[in-house]
């Protein structure tokens, strides 16, 4: 084990000690989860590219999250796989039919925007094949779809979307944001 990895693990163990749980904890799920375990929200994102441009949506100004900012097509996983969620969201939000055989995971962002927020895993998928032209199907969430030069992204843009697009362009597959390091 590398010294830096060992130091990280030792620091993490000291900051998050595992409390001894009573033998009759609240069921098998409680017994399996170490103390301090927090579920992560899983988001899926579509990185749709053509001719050096990426598709971004302008979030409705009244959106609960990032109103008035540009963002890739995205949604939260429900009781479904990440790929199924991506296909569903692409159709619901923009009327696009994505070929699941042409989908690949290209970047992951593990983030926390504020200390009190739940951590999030943001999965970015590239679709090599799709049918349809992006159209507004949820105007209460998205005010416009537009293709942008990937080297000249608009402002304001959701920061983790920018980090992922730039990461993909640089050949990186993973980014961490908001963990205070």
mmCIF file of C-alpha atoms in Angstrom:
data_model
loop_
_atom_site.group_PDB
_atom_site.id
_atom_site.type_symbol
_atom_site.label_atom_id
_atom_site.label_comp_id
_atom_site.label_asym_id
_atom_site.label_seq_id
_atom_site.Cartn_x
_atom_site.Cartn_y
_atom_site.Cartn_z
ATOM 1 C CA UNK A 1 0.000 0.000 0.000
ATOM 2 C CA UNK A 2 1.362 3.434 -0.890
ATOM 3 C CA UNK A 3 2.255 5.670 2.089
ATOM 4 C CA UNK A 4 -0.160 8.380 0.911
ATOM 5 C CA UNK A 5 -2.979 5.836 0.661
ATOM 6 C CA UNK A 6 -2.217 4.480 4.128
ATOM 7 C CA UNK A 7 -2.202 8.023 5.577
ATOM 8 C CA UNK A 8 -5.534 8.777 3.921
ATOM 9 C CA UNK A 9 -7.119 5.585 5.253
ATOM 10 C CA UNK A 10 -5.768 6.143 8.758
ATOM 11 C CA UNK A 11 -7.015 9.764 8.754
ATOM 12 C CA UNK A 12 -10.443 8.643 7.516
ATOM 13 C CA UNK A 13 -10.664 5.924 10.198
ATOM 14 C CA UNK A 14 -9.752 8.439 12.908
ATOM 15 C CA UNK A 15 -12.333 10.964 11.666
ATOM 16 C CA UNK A 16 -15.096 8.342 11.245
ATOM 17 C CA UNK A 17 -14.784 5.753 14.009
ATOM 18 C CA UNK A 18 -17.080 2.765 13.743
ATOM 19 C CA UNK A 19 -19.383 2.731 16.767
ATOM 20 C CA UNK A 20 -20.208 -0.610 18.314
ATOM 21 C CA UNK A 21 -23.833 -1.347 17.423
ATOM 22 C CA UNK A 22 -26.152 -3.235 19.737
ATOM 23 C CA UNK A 23 -26.639 -6.860 18.683
ATOM 24 C CA UNK A 24 -30.361 -6.293 18.119
ATOM 25 C CA UNK A 25 -29.910 -3.331 15.738
ATOM 26 C CA UNK A 26 -32.826 -2.223 13.604
ATOM 27 C CA UNK A 27 -32.588 -5.121 11.162
ATOM 28 C CA UNK A 28 -30.059 -6.545 8.708
ATOM 29 C CA UNK A 29 -29.627 -3.273 6.760
ATOM 30 C CA UNK A 30 -28.627 -1.385 9.897
ATOM 31 C CA UNK A 31 -26.143 -4.102 10.847
ATOM 32 C CA UNK A 32 -24.539 -4.046 7.386
ATOM 33 C CA UNK A 33 -23.980 -0.263 7.227
ATOM 34 C CA UNK A 34 -21.037 1.126 9.187
ATOM 35 C CA UNK A 35 -21.599 4.091 11.463
ATOM 36 C CA UNK A 36 -21.597 7.324 9.494
ATOM 37 C CA UNK A 37 -22.760 5.697 6.249
ATOM 38 C CA UNK A 38 -24.692 8.171 4.131
ATOM 39 C CA UNK A 39 -26.461 7.105 0.926
ATOM 40 C CA UNK A 40 -25.288 8.924 -2.195
ATOM 41 C CA UNK A 41 -27.768 10.351 -4.692
ATOM 42 C CA UNK A 42 -27.083 9.013 -8.203
ATOM 43 C CA UNK A 43 -27.501 11.366 -11.142
ATOM 44 C CA UNK A 44 -27.116 10.480 -14.807
ATOM 45 C CA UNK A 45 -26.069 12.940 -17.482
ATOM 46 C CA UNK A 46 -26.038 12.820 -21.254
ATOM 47 C CA UNK A 47 -22.954 14.212 -22.949
ATOM 48 C CA UNK A 48 -24.290 14.582 -26.465
ATOM 49 C CA UNK A 49 -21.651 15.767 -28.935
ATOM 50 C CA UNK A 50 -21.584 16.598 -32.626
ATOM 51 C CA UNK A 51 -18.974 18.439 -34.663
ATOM 52 C CA UNK A 52 -17.062 19.670 -31.586
ATOM 53 C CA UNK A 53 -20.215 20.943 -29.912
ATOM 54 C CA UNK A 54 -22.092 19.752 -26.832
ATOM 55 C CA UNK A 55 -25.813 19.946 -26.185
ATOM 56 C CA UNK A 56 -26.764 22.049 -23.164
ATOM 57 C CA UNK A 57 -30.129 23.023 -21.756
ATOM 58 C CA UNK A 58 -30.890 26.361 -20.135
ATOM 59 C CA UNK A 59 -32.507 25.506 -16.814
ATOM 60 C CA UNK A 60 -35.772 27.300 -16.184
ATOM 61 C CA UNK A 61 -35.216 30.381 -13.968
ATOM 62 C CA UNK A 62 -37.623 28.953 -11.358
ATOM 63 C CA UNK A 63 -35.845 25.577 -11.164
ATOM 64 C CA UNK A 64 -35.141 24.367 -7.649
ATOM 65 C CA UNK A 65 -31.535 23.722 -8.711
ATOM 66 C CA UNK A 66 -29.331 26.076 -10.758
ATOM 67 C CA UNK A 67 -32.142 28.144 -12.281
ATOM 68 C CA UNK A 68 -30.917 30.171 -15.268
ATOM 69 C CA UNK A 69 -27.770 28.050 -15.692
ATOM 70 C CA UNK A 70 -26.742 25.850 -18.597
ATOM 71 C CA UNK A 71 -26.511 22.123 -17.939
ATOM 72 C CA UNK A 72 -26.353 18.841 -19.814
ATOM 73 C CA UNK A 73 -29.484 16.716 -20.000
ATOM 74 C CA UNK A 74 -29.736 15.013 -16.610
ATOM 75 C CA UNK A 75 -31.907 13.204 -14.095
ATOM 76 C CA UNK A 76 -31.878 11.118 -10.946
ATOM 77 C CA UNK A 77 -31.989 7.346 -10.939
ATOM 78 C CA UNK A 78 -35.240 5.978 -9.642
ATOM 79 C CA UNK A 79 -35.794 2.218 -9.262
ATOM 80 C CA UNK A 80 -33.857 1.567 -12.497
ATOM 81 C CA UNK A 81 -30.381 1.086 -13.856
ATOM 82 C CA UNK A 82 -28.312 4.139 -14.749
ATOM 83 C CA UNK A 83 -28.582 3.349 -18.469
ATOM 84 C CA UNK A 84 -32.368 2.911 -18.265
ATOM 85 C CA UNK A 85 -32.566 6.249 -16.444
ATOM 86 C CA UNK A 86 -30.482 7.932 -19.150
ATOM 87 C CA UNK A 87 -32.723 6.608 -21.934
ATOM 88 C CA UNK A 88 -35.878 7.640 -20.038
ATOM 89 C CA UNK A 89 -34.628 11.137 -19.228
ATOM 90 C CA UNK A 90 -33.418 11.771 -22.799
ATOM 91 C CA UNK A 91 -36.877 10.991 -24.123
ATOM 92 C CA UNK A 92 -38.826 12.769 -21.358
ATOM 93 C CA UNK A 93 -36.752 15.954 -21.421
ATOM 94 C CA UNK A 94 -35.811 16.351 -25.073
ATOM 95 C CA UNK A 95 -37.664 13.735 -27.162
ATOM 96 C CA UNK A 96 -34.422 11.951 -28.021
ATOM 97 C CA UNK A 97 -34.273 8.197 -28.537
ATOM 98 C CA UNK A 98 -30.871 6.923 -27.493
ATOM 99 C CA UNK A 99 -29.409 3.674 -28.797
ATOM 100 C CA UNK A 100 -28.311 1.831 -25.628
ATOM 101 C CA UNK A 101 -25.659 -0.073 -27.627
ATOM 102 C CA UNK A 102 -23.918 3.252 -28.328
ATOM 103 C CA UNK A 103 -23.821 4.518 -24.727
ATOM 104 C CA UNK A 104 -20.600 4.620 -22.733
ATOM 105 C CA UNK A 105 -19.688 5.958 -19.306
ATOM 106 C CA UNK A 106 -17.098 8.703 -19.872
ATOM 107 C CA UNK A 107 -16.820 10.568 -16.560
ATOM 108 C CA UNK A 108 -17.856 10.360 -12.913
ATOM 109 C CA UNK A 109 -18.099 13.288 -10.511
ATOM 110 C CA UNK A 110 -18.311 12.550 -6.781
ATOM 111 C CA UNK A 111 -19.440 15.710 -5.084
ATOM 112 C CA UNK A 112 -20.981 17.519 -2.218
ATOM 113 C CA UNK A 113 -22.069 21.105 -2.808
ATOM 114 C CA UNK A 114 -22.498 22.022 0.867
ATOM 115 C CA UNK A 115 -21.524 20.068 4.003
ATOM 116 C CA UNK A 116 -25.186 19.493 4.959
ATOM 117 C CA UNK A 117 -26.112 18.179 1.476
ATOM 118 C CA UNK A 118 -26.128 14.469 0.700
ATOM 119 C CA UNK A 119 -23.144 13.352 -1.369
ATOM 120 C CA UNK A 120 -23.827 12.763 -5.039
ATOM 121 C CA UNK A 121 -22.412 10.479 -7.687
ATOM 122 C CA UNK A 122 -22.852 12.088 -11.107
ATOM 123 C CA UNK A 123 -22.433 9.662 -14.013
ATOM 124 C CA UNK A 124 -21.765 11.186 -17.435
ATOM 125 C CA UNK A 125 -22.551 9.041 -20.458
ATOM 126 C CA UNK A 126 -21.731 9.720 -24.091
ATOM 127 C CA UNK A 127 -24.238 8.579 -26.688
ATOM 128 C CA UNK A 128 -22.744 7.815 -30.054
ATOM 129 C CA UNK A 129 -26.112 7.262 -31.750
ATOM 130 C CA UNK A 130 -29.509 8.848 -31.206
ATOM 131 C CA UNK A 131 -32.674 9.718 -33.070
ATOM 132 C CA UNK A 132 -34.499 13.010 -32.979
ATOM 133 C CA UNK A 133 -33.820 16.700 -32.642
ATOM 134 C CA UNK A 134 -33.755 18.143 -29.118
ATOM 135 C CA UNK A 135 -37.059 19.824 -28.325
ATOM 136 C CA UNK A 136 -38.592 21.292 -25.192
ATOM 137 C CA UNK A 137 -40.753 18.625 -23.610
ATOM 138 C CA UNK A 138 -40.527 19.912 -20.023
ATOM 139 C CA UNK A 139 -40.656 23.720 -20.371
ATOM 140 C CA UNK A 140 -41.092 24.105 -16.606
ATOM 141 C CA UNK A 141 -37.580 22.622 -16.194
ATOM 142 C CA UNK A 142 -35.727 23.614 -19.371
ATOM 143 C CA UNK A 143 -36.177 26.878 -21.280
ATOM 144 C CA UNK A 144 -33.978 26.065 -24.306
ATOM 145 C CA UNK A 145 -31.682 23.483 -25.871
ATOM 146 C CA UNK A 146 -28.595 24.738 -27.664
ATOM 147 C CA UNK A 147 -25.386 23.328 -29.130
ATOM 148 C CA UNK A 148 -22.229 24.987 -27.750
ATOM 149 C CA UNK A 149 -18.597 24.790 -28.787
ATOM 150 C CA UNK A 150 -17.022 22.470 -26.209
ATOM 151 C CA UNK A 151 -14.058 24.839 -25.908
ATOM 152 C CA UNK A 152 -16.262 27.913 -25.308
ATOM 153 C CA UNK A 153 -18.906 26.832 -22.802
ATOM 154 C CA UNK A 154 -21.492 29.419 -21.778
ATOM 155 C CA UNK A 155 -21.868 31.131 -18.408
ATOM 156 C CA UNK A 156 -23.459 30.495 -16.108
ATOM 157 C CA UNK A 157 -23.024 26.743 -16.363
ATOM 158 C CA UNK A 158 -23.504 24.185 -13.602
ATOM 159 C CA UNK A 159 -19.951 23.862 -12.176
ATOM 160 C CA UNK A 160 -19.848 20.069 -12.032
ATOM 161 C CA UNK A 161 -21.085 19.870 -15.647
ATOM 162 C CA UNK A 162 -18.196 22.129 -16.713
ATOM 163 C CA UNK A 163 -15.769 19.996 -14.677
ATOM 164 C CA UNK A 164 -17.034 16.816 -16.353
ATOM 165 C CA UNK A 165 -16.939 18.236 -19.900
ATOM 166 C CA UNK A 166 -13.432 19.564 -19.344
ATOM 167 C CA UNK A 167 -12.417 16.265 -17.725
ATOM 168 C CA UNK A 168 -13.652 14.255 -20.704
ATOM 169 C CA UNK A 169 -11.829 16.560 -23.113
ATOM 170 C CA UNK A 170 -8.619 16.131 -21.067
ATOM 171 C CA UNK A 171 -8.980 12.324 -20.946
ATOM 172 C CA UNK A 172 -9.799 12.142 -17.227
ATOM 173 C CA UNK A 173 -12.551 9.815 -16.022
ATOM 174 C CA UNK A 174 -13.056 11.088 -12.466
ATOM 175 C CA UNK A 175 -13.466 14.382 -10.603
ATOM 176 C CA UNK A 176 -14.120 15.175 -6.940
ATOM 177 C CA UNK A 177 -15.740 18.469 -5.945
ATOM 178 C CA UNK A 178 -16.673 20.018 -2.610
ATOM 179 C CA UNK A 179 -14.949 17.623 -0.250
ATOM 180 C CA UNK A 180 -12.855 20.332 1.396
ATOM 181 C CA UNK A 181 -9.436 19.122 0.350
#
